[in-house]
C-alpha cells in the first residue's frame, strides 16, 4: 500500500514534535542537523 506524501509529512511532523518535547526549536535543529550530517557521511 502506497503512502501519500501528505500523510508521510504529517506523520514525520508529529514524530518530530514528540521528540522535541519542551526543547526550543533552535536547539532541536542542532540535533537534527547532526543526524542528517551523519546520515550523509554514512551513505558515501
Coordinates of N, CA and C in Angstrom, one line a residue:
X1 N 0.8 -1.2 0.0 CA 0.0 0.0 0.0 C 0.9 1.2 0.0
X2 N 0.6 2.1 -0.9 CA 1.4 3.4 -1.0 C 1.0 4.4 0.0
X3 N 1.9 5.1 0.5 CA 1.6 6.2 1.5 C 1.6 7.5 0.7
X4 N 0.6 8.3 1.0 CA 0.5 9.6 0.3 C 1.6 10.5 0.9
X5 N 2.1 11.4 0.1 CA 3.1 12.4 0.6 C 2.6 13.2 1.7
X6 N 1.4 13.6 1.7 CA 0.8 14.4 2.8 C 0.8 13.7 4.1
X7 N 0.4 12.4 4.0 CA 0.4 11.5 5.2 C 1.8 11.3 5.8
X8 N 2.7 11.1 4.9 CA 4.1 10.9 5.4 C 4.6 12.2 6.1
X9 N 4.3 13.3 5.4 CA 4.7 14.6 6.0 C 4.1 14.8 7.4
X10 N 2.8 14.6 7.5 CA 2.1 14.7 8.7 C 2.7 13.8 9.8
X11 N 2.9 12.6 9.5 CA 3.5 11.6 10.5 C 4.9 12.1 10.9
X12 N 5.7 12.5 10.0 CA 7.1 12.9 10.3 C 7.0 14.1 11.2
X13 N 6.1 15.0 10.9 CA 6.0 16.3 11.7 C 5.6 15.9 13.2
X14 N 4.6 15.0 13.3 CA 4.2 14.6 14.6 C 5.3 13.9 15.4
X15 N 6.1 13.1 14.8 CA 7.2 12.4 15.4 C 8.2 13.5 15.9
X16 N 8.5 14.4 15.0 CA 9.5 15.5 15.4 C 9.0 16.3 16.6
X17 N 7.7 16.6 16.7 CA 7.1 17.3 17.8 C 7.3 16.5 19.1
X18 N 7.0 15.2 19.0 CA 7.2 14.3 20.2 C 8.6 14.2 20.6
X19 N 9.5 14.1 19.7 CA 11.0 14.0 20.1 C 11.5 15.3 20.7
X20 N 11.0 16.4 20.1 CA 11.4 17.7 20.6 C 11.0 18.0 22.0
X21 N 9.8 17.6 22.3 CA 9.2 17.8 23.7 C 9.2 19.3 24.0
X22 N 9.8 19.6 25.2 CA 9.9 21.0 25.6 C 11.1 21.8 25.2
X23 N 11.9 21.2 24.3 CA 13.1 21.8 23.8 C 12.7 22.9 22.8
X24 N 13.4 24.0 22.8 CA 13.2 25.1 21.9 C 13.7 24.6 20.5
X25 N 12.9 25.1 19.5 CA 13.2 24.7 18.1 C 14.6 25.0 17.7
X26 N 15.2 26.1 18.2 CA 16.5 26.5 17.8 C 17.6 25.5 18.3
X27 N 17.3 24.9 19.5 CA 18.2 23.9 20.0 C 18.0 22.5 19.3
X28 N 16.7 22.2 18.9 CA 16.4 21.0 18.3 C 17.0 20.9 16.9
X29 N 17.1 22.0 16.2 CA 17.7 21.9 14.9 C 19.1 21.5 14.9
X30 N 19.9 21.8 15.9 CA 21.3 21.3 16.0 C 21.4 19.8 16.0
X31 N 20.5 19.2 16.8 CA 20.4 17.7 16.8 C 20.1 17.1 15.4
X32 N 19.1 17.7 14.8 CA 18.6 17.2 13.5 C 19.7 17.4 12.5
X33 N 20.4 18.5 12.5 CA 21.5 18.7 11.5 C 22.6 17.7 11.7
X34 N 22.9 17.4 12.9 CA 24.0 16.4 13.2 C 23.5 15.0 12.7
X35 N 22.3 14.7 12.9 CA 21.8 13.4 12.4 C 21.8 13.3 10.9
X36 N 21.4 14.4 10.2 CA 21.4 14.5 8.8 C 22.9 14.4 8.2
X37 N 23.8 15.0 8.9 CA 25.2 15.0 8.5 C 25.8 13.6 8.6
X38 N 25.5 12.9 9.7 CA 26.0 11.6 9.9 C 25.4 10.6 8.9
X39 N 24.1 10.8 8.5 CA 23.5 10.0 7.5 C 24.1 10.3 6.2
X40 N 24.4 11.5 5.9 CA 25.0 11.9 4.6 C 26.4 11.3 4.5
X41 N 27.2 11.3 5.5 CA 28.6 10.8 5.5 C 28.5 9.2 5.4
X42 N 27.6 8.6 6.1 CA 27.5 7.1 6.1 C 27.0 6.6 4.7
X43 N 26.3 7.4 3.9 CA 25.8 7.0 2.6 C 26.9 7.1 1.6
X44 N 28.0 7.8 1.8 CA 29.1 7.9 0.8 C 29.9 6.7 0.8

